[in-house]
Short mmCIF file of C-alpha atoms and ligand atoms in Angstrom, two decimals:
data_model
loop_
_atom_site.label_atom_id
_atom_site.label_comp_id
_atom_site.label_asym_id
_atom_site.label_seq_id
_atom_site.Cartn_x
_atom_site.Cartn_y
_atom_site.Cartn_z
CA CYS H 1 160.24 101.59 88.74
CA VAL H 2 159.69 103.40 92.02
CA GLY H 3 157.83 101.24 94.50
CA CYS H 4 156.76 98.67 91.91
CA SER H 5 156.71 95.85 94.39
CA ALA H 6 154.89 98.28 96.65
CA HIS H 7 151.91 97.92 94.39
CA LEU H 8 151.71 94.18 94.77
CA ASN H 9 151.10 94.73 98.41
CA TYR H 10 147.88 96.54 97.70
CA THR H 11 146.15 93.85 95.70
CA VAL H 12 142.46 94.06 96.56
CA ARG H 13 142.95 96.88 99.03
CA LYS H 14 140.09 99.31 98.68
CA VAL H 15 139.79 103.03 99.14
CA TRP H 16 136.38 104.23 100.34
CA ARG H 17 134.84 107.57 101.08
CA VAL H 18 132.85 107.46 104.28
CA GLY H 19 130.03 109.95 104.88
CA SER H 20 130.49 112.86 107.25
CA ARG H 21 128.58 111.40 110.19
CA GLY H 22 131.04 108.51 110.17
CA SER H 23 134.12 110.18 111.64
CA ASN H 24 133.68 108.70 115.14
CA VAL H 25 133.23 105.19 113.82
CA VAL H 26 136.22 105.71 111.53
CA GLN H 27 138.34 106.88 114.45
CA GLN H 28 137.37 103.75 116.41
CA LEU H 29 138.21 101.50 113.45
CA LEU H 30 141.56 103.29 113.05
CA VAL H 31 142.45 102.74 116.69
CA ALA H 32 141.36 99.10 116.33
CA GLY H 33 143.78 98.66 113.43
CA MET H 34 141.06 97.90 110.86
CA LEU H 35 141.75 100.70 108.42
CA ASP H 36 144.00 103.60 107.54
CA VAL H 37 142.68 107.16 107.27
CA LEU H 38 144.07 109.05 104.28
CA ASN H 39 142.64 112.49 105.01
CA HIS H 40 141.74 114.50 108.08
CA SER H 41 140.26 117.79 106.99
CA GLY H 42 136.89 118.25 105.31
CA SER H 43 133.76 116.46 106.39
CA SER H 44 134.08 113.04 104.78
CA ARG H 45 136.87 110.53 105.44
CA THR H 46 138.87 108.69 102.81
CA VAL H 47 139.97 105.33 104.16
CA ARG H 48 142.14 102.45 102.95
CA VAL H 49 140.76 99.08 103.95
CA PRO H 50 142.96 95.95 103.85
CA PRO H 51 141.36 92.67 102.68
CA GLU H 52 141.42 91.05 106.12
CA SER H 53 139.14 93.65 107.69
CA LEU H 54 136.78 94.34 104.77
CA THR H 55 133.82 92.51 106.29
CA GLU H 56 134.23 93.99 109.76
CA VAL H 57 134.52 97.52 108.43
CA LYS H 58 131.49 97.05 106.18
CA ASP H 59 129.46 95.68 109.08
CA ALA H 60 130.49 98.47 111.44
CA LEU H 61 129.49 101.14 108.92
CA GLN H 62 126.22 99.42 108.07
CA ASP H 63 125.31 98.94 111.74
CA ALA H 64 125.88 102.63 112.34
CA GLY H 65 123.86 103.52 109.24
CA ILE H 66 126.77 105.34 107.64
CA PRO H 67 126.95 105.40 103.85
CA TYR H 68 130.21 104.87 102.02
CA GLN H 69 131.28 105.06 98.43
CA VAL H 70 134.01 103.06 96.71
CA LEU H 71 136.63 105.43 95.28
CA ILE H 72 139.27 102.89 94.24
CA HIS H 73 138.51 99.21 93.74
CA ASP H 74 142.09 98.10 93.45
CA LEU H 75 144.74 100.32 95.00
CA ALA H 76 147.54 98.25 93.45
CA ALA H 77 146.40 99.02 89.92
CA HIS H 78 145.80 102.66 90.82
CA LEU H 79 149.31 103.19 92.22
CA GLN H 80 150.83 101.34 89.27
CA ALA H 81 149.15 103.69 86.80
CA ALA H 82 150.21 106.79 88.74
CA ASP H 83 153.75 105.45 88.88
CA GLU H 84 154.00 104.88 85.14
CA GLU H 85 152.94 108.45 84.46
CA GLY H 86 155.71 109.81 86.61
CA ARG H 87 158.48 107.45 85.64
CA GLU H 88 159.90 109.33 82.69
CA ARG H 89 159.97 112.64 84.47
CA ARG H 90 161.67 111.09 87.46
CA SER H 91 164.52 109.46 85.60
CA ALA H 92 165.36 112.70 83.78
CA ASP H 93 166.97 114.46 86.71
CA ASN H 94 168.39 111.60 88.72
CA SER H 95 171.91 111.84 87.34
CA SER H 96 172.69 115.12 89.15
CA CYS H 97 172.77 113.29 92.49
CA THR H 98 174.90 110.17 92.58
CA VAL H 99 177.18 108.50 95.08
CA SER H 100 180.15 110.35 93.63
CA SER H 101 178.53 113.81 93.66
CA CYS H 102 175.33 115.38 94.95
CA PRO H 103 175.79 119.16 95.15
CA ALA H 104 172.10 120.10 95.51
CA PRO H 105 168.75 118.54 96.40
CA LEU H 106 166.70 117.36 93.41
CA ASN H 107 163.87 119.55 92.14
CA THR H 108 161.81 117.34 89.88
CA HIS H 109 162.25 114.11 91.69
CA TYR H 110 161.91 112.78 95.24
CA MET H 111 165.27 111.64 96.58
CA THR H 112 166.03 108.17 97.86
CA PHE H 113 167.42 107.95 101.38
CA SER H 114 170.87 107.28 99.91
CA GLN H 115 170.65 110.41 97.78
CA MET H 116 169.74 112.42 100.88
CA GLU H 117 172.83 111.07 102.59
CA TRP H 118 175.03 111.90 99.58
CA TYR H 119 173.71 115.45 99.56
CA LEU H 120 174.31 115.92 103.30
CA ARG H 121 177.81 114.46 102.97
CA ASP H 122 178.64 116.79 100.09
CA VAL H 123 177.42 120.03 101.68
CA ASN H 124 179.12 119.12 104.92
CA THR H 125 182.41 118.89 103.03
CA SER H 126 181.89 121.81 100.66
CA SER H 127 180.46 124.37 103.15
CA PRO H 128 182.20 123.71 106.49
CA THR H 129 181.71 127.28 107.65
CA ARG H 130 177.98 127.16 106.97
CA ILE H 131 176.91 123.70 108.10
CA THR H 132 177.82 120.77 110.32
CA VAL H 133 176.12 117.44 109.72
CA SER H 134 176.22 114.79 112.45
CA SER H 135 174.34 111.64 113.41
CA ILE H 136 172.17 111.90 116.53
CA GLY H 137 171.41 108.18 116.68
CA LYS H 138 170.28 105.18 114.71
CA SER H 139 166.92 103.84 113.61
CA VAL H 140 165.54 100.40 114.50
CA GLU H 141 167.24 98.95 111.42
CA GLY H 142 170.50 100.83 112.07
CA ARG H 143 170.26 103.77 109.68
CA ASN H 144 171.65 107.12 110.78
CA ILE H 145 169.38 109.96 111.84
CA TRP H 146 171.16 113.02 110.51
CA LEU H 147 171.09 116.46 112.08
CA ALA H 148 172.13 119.46 110.00
CA HIS H 149 173.27 122.43 112.05
CA ILE H 150 173.24 125.59 109.97
CA LEU H 151 175.65 127.96 111.64
CA PRO H 152 174.87 131.63 112.31
CA SER H 153 177.35 134.28 111.24
CA GLN H 154 177.91 135.34 114.85
CA PRO H 155 177.54 133.27 118.01
CA SER H 156 173.88 133.19 118.98
CA ASP H 157 171.78 131.98 121.90
CA LYS H 158 168.67 131.45 119.82
CA ALA H 159 167.87 128.20 118.12
CA VAL H 160 165.26 126.89 115.70
CA TRP H 161 164.44 123.20 115.32
CA LEU H 162 162.92 121.63 112.22
CA GLU H 163 161.91 118.00 112.11
CA ALA H 164 160.94 116.26 108.87
CA GLY H 165 160.10 112.79 107.65
CA LEU H 166 158.72 111.37 110.91
CA HIS H 167 155.87 109.83 108.89
CA ALA H 168 157.30 107.71 106.10
CA ARG H 169 154.75 108.34 103.33
CA GLU H 170 154.79 112.14 103.60
CA TRP H 171 157.51 112.53 100.98
CA ILE H 172 157.17 116.27 100.49
CA SER H 173 158.34 116.83 104.08
CA PRO H 174 161.97 115.66 103.74
CA ALA H 175 162.11 117.15 100.24
CA VAL H 176 161.22 120.59 101.61
CA ALA H 177 163.60 120.18 104.56
CA LEU H 178 166.53 119.49 102.22
CA HIS H 179 165.69 122.52 100.11
CA LEU H 180 165.50 124.66 103.26
CA ILE H 181 169.01 123.48 104.18
CA HIS H 182 170.16 124.47 100.71
CA HIS H 183 168.53 127.90 100.95
CA MET H 184 170.17 128.52 104.30
CA ILE H 185 173.68 127.69 103.18
CA THR H 186 173.44 129.62 99.94
CA ASN H 187 171.53 132.63 101.29
CA THR H 188 173.59 133.49 104.32
CA SER H 189 171.75 136.55 105.59
CA ALA H 190 168.20 135.31 106.21
CA THR H 191 168.99 133.09 109.16
CA SER H 192 172.35 134.58 110.17
CA SER H 193 171.28 135.50 113.70
CA VAL H 194 170.02 132.09 114.84
CA ASP H 195 171.29 128.52 115.04
CA VAL H 196 169.09 126.38 112.82
CA PHE H 197 168.89 122.64 113.42
CA ILE H 198 167.22 120.46 110.80
CA VAL H 199 166.54 116.72 110.89
CA PRO H 200 165.55 116.12 107.26
CA MET H 201 164.75 112.42 107.67
CA ALA H 202 163.63 111.32 111.13
CA ASN H 203 162.26 107.91 110.07
CA PRO H 204 164.71 106.51 107.51
CA ASP H 205 163.56 102.87 107.81
CA GLY H 206 159.95 103.79 107.14
CA TYR H 207 161.00 105.98 104.20
CA VAL H 208 163.08 103.24 102.59
CA TYR H 209 160.11 100.90 103.07
CA THR H 210 157.85 103.32 101.17
CA TRP H 211 160.27 103.17 98.23
CA ILE H 212 160.52 99.43 97.98
CA THR H 213 157.51 97.79 99.60
CA ASP H 214 154.56 99.96 100.61
CA ARG H 215 154.27 103.53 99.30
CA LEU H 216 151.66 104.41 101.94
CA TRP H 217 153.57 103.16 105.01
CA ARG H 218 153.39 105.66 107.92
CA LYS H 219 155.13 104.19 110.97
CA ASN H 220 158.70 103.13 111.68
CA ARG H 221 159.83 99.55 111.04
CA ARG H 222 159.81 98.12 114.57
CA VAL H 223 159.03 94.42 114.68
CA ASN H 224 156.41 94.30 117.43
CA GLY H 225 157.26 91.16 119.39
CA GLY H 226 154.38 88.72 119.41
CA ALA H 227 152.15 90.82 117.18
CA ARG H 228 151.21 90.20 113.57
CA CYS H 229 151.82 93.83 112.53
CA ASP H 230 154.97 95.93 112.39
CA GLY H 231 155.66 99.55 113.17
CA VAL H 232 155.14 102.26 115.77
CA ASP H 233 153.65 105.66 114.92
CA LEU H 234 156.55 107.90 115.93
CA ASN H 235 154.18 110.85 116.29
CA ARG H 236 152.35 109.00 119.10
CA ASN H 237 155.47 107.81 120.92
CA TRP H 238 156.60 111.01 122.72
CA ASP H 239 156.10 111.31 126.44
CA SER H 240 153.27 113.80 126.56
CA HIS H 241 149.90 112.44 127.68
CA PHE H 242 151.05 109.18 126.16
CA GLY H 243 148.16 107.01 125.00
CA VAL H 244 145.45 109.65 124.68
CA GLY H 245 143.88 109.57 121.20
CA ALA H 246 146.34 106.91 120.10
CA SER H 247 146.20 103.12 119.96
CA ASN H 248 147.76 100.26 121.91
CA ASN H 249 147.07 97.90 119.01
CA PRO H 250 150.23 97.19 116.95
CA CYS H 251 148.07 96.79 113.84
CA SER H 252 146.81 100.35 114.10
CA GLU H 253 148.34 103.09 111.96
CA VAL H 254 148.45 105.18 115.13
CA TYR H 255 150.08 102.54 117.36
CA GLN H 256 151.76 104.43 120.18
CA GLY H 257 154.35 101.72 121.00
CA PRO H 258 154.77 99.76 124.26
CA SER H 259 155.87 102.85 126.22
CA ALA H 260 156.77 106.48 125.66
CA PHE H 261 160.13 106.83 123.88
CA SER H 262 160.27 103.09 123.26
CA GLU H 263 161.69 103.87 119.79
CA PRO H 264 165.30 104.82 119.00
CA GLU H 265 164.11 107.46 116.53
CA THR H 266 162.06 109.45 119.06
CA LYS H 267 164.76 108.98 121.72
CA ALA H 268 167.41 110.42 119.40
CA LEU H 269 165.25 113.43 118.59
CA ARG H 270 164.38 113.98 122.26
CA ASP H 271 168.01 113.88 123.40
CA ALA H 272 169.19 116.27 120.71
CA MET H 273 166.35 118.68 121.50
CA LEU H 274 167.00 118.50 125.24
CA LYS H 275 170.55 119.72 124.65
CA LEU H 276 169.15 122.88 123.05
CA LYS H 277 166.31 123.30 125.52
CA ASP H 278 167.12 126.77 126.81
CA ASN H 279 167.82 128.23 123.39
CA LEU H 280 164.93 126.89 121.36
CA GLU H 281 162.46 129.54 120.35
CA LEU H 282 160.74 127.72 117.50
CA VAL H 283 160.01 124.03 116.88
CA LEU H 284 158.43 123.08 113.58
CA ALA H 285 157.50 119.53 112.60
CA LEU H 286 156.98 119.12 108.85
CA HIS H 287 154.24 116.70 107.82
CA SER H 288 151.73 116.35 105.00
CA TYR H 289 149.10 116.97 103.91
CA GLY H 290 146.43 119.64 104.39
CA GLN H 291 148.09 123.08 104.08
CA ASP H 292 147.54 123.76 107.76
CA LEU H 293 149.77 125.19 110.46
CA LEU H 294 148.71 123.42 113.66
CA TYR H 295 149.44 124.73 117.14
CA PRO H 296 149.16 122.81 120.46
CA TRP H 297 147.61 121.21 122.26
CA GLY H 298 146.92 118.14 120.20
CA TRP H 299 146.12 115.89 123.14
CA SER H 300 143.05 117.78 124.34
CA THR H 301 140.43 120.21 123.15
CA GLY H 302 139.68 121.25 126.72
CA GLU H 303 142.90 123.09 127.53
CA GLU H 304 144.50 126.13 125.98
CA ALA H 305 148.17 126.17 125.10
CA PRO H 306 150.27 128.81 126.87
CA GLY H 307 150.75 131.79 124.60
CA LYS H 308 147.92 130.72 122.29
CA HIS H 309 147.39 134.29 121.16
CA ASP H 310 151.05 134.66 120.09
CA LEU H 311 151.01 131.21 118.46
CA ILE H 312 148.12 132.34 116.28
CA ALA H 313 149.62 135.77 115.54
CA ILE H 314 153.00 134.32 114.48
CA GLY H 315 151.15 131.58 112.60
CA GLN H 316 149.46 134.27 110.57
CA VAL H 317 152.81 135.89 109.79
CA PHE H 318 153.77 132.50 108.38
CA THR H 319 150.64 131.92 106.29
CA GLN H 320 150.73 135.48 104.93
CA ALA H 321 154.35 135.10 103.84
CA VAL H 322 153.48 131.80 102.17
CA LYS H 323 150.59 133.39 100.34
CA ASN H 324 152.75 136.30 99.18
CA ALA H 325 155.36 133.87 97.88
CA THR H 326 153.27 131.53 95.72
CA GLY H 327 149.61 132.31 96.38
CA THR H 328 149.14 129.04 98.27
CA GLU H 329 146.68 129.25 101.14
CA TYR H 330 147.57 127.70 104.47
CA ALA H 331 145.34 127.96 107.55
CA VAL H 332 146.30 128.34 111.22
CA LYS H 333 144.41 125.84 113.38
CA ASN H 334 144.51 124.23 116.77
CA ALA H 335 145.72 120.63 116.29
CA ALA H 336 143.02 118.92 118.38
CA GLU H 337 140.12 121.03 117.18
CA GLY H 338 141.20 121.38 113.56
CA TYR H 339 142.17 117.71 113.12
CA TYR H 340 141.56 115.27 115.98
CA VAL H 341 142.72 114.58 119.51
CA ALA H 342 146.09 112.80 119.36
CA SER H 343 148.80 112.71 121.99
CA GLY H 344 152.44 111.68 122.05
CA ALA H 345 153.43 113.99 119.21
CA THR H 346 156.56 116.12 118.83
CA ASP H 347 154.64 119.38 119.16
CA ASP H 348 152.96 118.75 122.53
CA TRP H 349 156.16 117.31 123.99
CA ALA H 350 158.24 120.33 122.89
CA MET H 351 155.75 122.72 124.42
CA GLU H 352 155.27 120.75 127.63
CA ALA H 353 158.78 119.45 128.32
CA LEU H 354 160.96 122.12 126.72
CA HIS H 355 158.63 125.09 127.19
CA THR H 356 159.45 126.27 123.69
CA LYS H 357 157.29 129.26 122.97
CA TYR H 358 156.54 128.70 119.28
CA VAL H 359 155.69 125.11 118.45
CA TYR H 360 153.82 123.93 115.35
CA THR H 361 153.09 120.95 113.18
CA LEU H 362 153.06 122.09 109.59
CA GLU H 363 150.93 120.05 107.19
CA LEU H 364 152.40 120.81 103.77
CA ARG H 365 150.80 120.60 100.30
CA ASP H 366 148.27 119.65 99.13
CA GLN H 367 144.65 119.66 100.31
CA GLY H 368 143.95 116.10 99.17
CA ARG H 369 143.88 116.06 95.38
CA GLN H 370 147.11 114.12 95.27
CA GLY H 371 147.60 113.75 99.01
CA PHE H 372 150.60 111.63 99.98
CA LEU H 373 151.27 110.97 96.28
CA LEU H 374 151.96 114.65 95.66
CA GLU H 375 153.62 115.19 92.28
CA PRO H 376 157.32 116.08 92.52
CA ALA H 377 156.54 119.14 90.40
CA ASN H 378 155.49 120.72 93.73
CA ILE H 379 158.88 120.36 95.40
CA LEU H 380 160.37 123.68 94.31
CA ALA H 381 157.34 125.89 94.85
CA CYS H 382 156.44 124.27 98.14
CA SER H 383 160.01 124.70 99.39
CA GLU H 384 160.02 128.31 98.26
CA GLU H 385 156.79 129.19 100.09
CA ILE H 386 157.91 127.45 103.29
CA TRP H 387 161.29 129.18 103.10
CA GLN H 388 159.53 132.55 102.90
CA GLY H 389 157.22 131.60 105.77
CA ILE H 390 160.04 130.48 108.04
CA THR H 391 162.33 133.44 107.36
CA GLN H 392 159.50 135.90 108.05
CA VAL H 393 158.65 134.11 111.30
CA ILE H 394 162.29 134.10 112.43
CA LYS H 395 162.53 137.80 111.64
CA LYS H 396 159.35 138.57 113.53
CA ILE H 397 160.09 136.62 116.70
CA ASN H 398 163.55 138.16 116.91
CA ALA H 399 162.44 141.69 116.13
O1 LIG W 1 148.33 112.85 113.22
C1 LIG W 1 149.45 113.38 113.16
O2 LIG W 1 150.45 112.90 113.68
C2 LIG W 1 149.60 114.68 112.38
N1 LIG W 1 148.92 114.61 111.12
S1 LIG W 1 149.46 113.56 109.96
O3 LIG W 1 148.47 113.50 108.92
N2 LIG W 1 150.78 114.16 109.30
O4 LIG W 1 149.74 112.29 110.55
C3 LIG W 1 149.03 115.82 113.19
C4 LIG W 1 149.66 116.01 114.54
C5 LIG W 1 149.14 117.23 115.24
N3 LIG W 1 149.60 117.33 116.59
C6 LIG W 1 149.04 116.68 117.65
N4 LIG W 1 147.93 116.01 117.52
N5 LIG W 1 149.65 116.75 118.78
ZN1 LIG W 2 152.47 113.14 109.50
#
């Protein structure tokens, strides 16, 4: 059973909906490590409150006169029920990706980290003229961070960078990244004029942890010396206005870490990106959820990103192509205004340090109905729409 022990961890954890005037208080409680925010768009906030901070959170909301509503009394039981529904469907397809053979990413099933590695190993061997897979470094717990380089048909000086899986619980992100790799090696023409670099799983330790212990884990698996809580939010750990709109509390879901690039995962990504600096024309970080294409800056609402007009125009090429593909609506938004102020993310660093012209964080499906627990039935269609979006963008910026 996927993440069965994960459910135990949630005994008596609650999920509440907090009224719209509560977003500032919620942000403060998030930074203080008292709760976890499960949505960001829309007016109300859905939060997960652990037993140890129930009273403090209640008091803070009551003091501020903010109403809240209990959505889930017992998250453990809720996740268990959702898991049982999906179990049969999941086991059906598993046999097509095993240690001895994994020719394609799974469609009806999220892949384990091992399955991802088997797939990357197999395509690397079977399509040597199309792809080169190499490790760019190791995670805190020693897992490889794999980089897939999809080769153009002729030498090119243009490169595209896709990052996926930086947040552990956003399972659709690595799933889509693996399908994009598969599209690119089987459909040779669409990306033949650019070098495409894809990191399908940037936070392997966190991902493995979501499979066996805590399905809603977000951070990496750093043991924070001296603190009672583990993990650093890898999307707060980049050296770009480090510490703004993030937290220095290890118990917070948005803990920035002791210093910028303190984590081996962000260091590995940084170093690989720096090598491509002059050639990168597009950097896309795949996250979930919200169906939003976010452009910088994320660290401030007061400053405009260079080339904002072009970022929006190309963003619209993306969302239009997505809509044409499956009918799914994505919106182009500024990260700080559309979501919240948060620094130390991949996007701001790429724009500031690499001067890449087109930089986005893409929040994939859905808009909150299933959220992080998005049904695997979405994998194929979501991959298809993102594939269309990316190929149209590449075409447009190279036209
Ligand atoms: O908060 C984040 O890291 C991203 N959203 S998520 O729900 N996937 O965690 C948004 C990041 C947007 N970019 C910046 N704020 N710089
Ligand atoms: Zn994320």
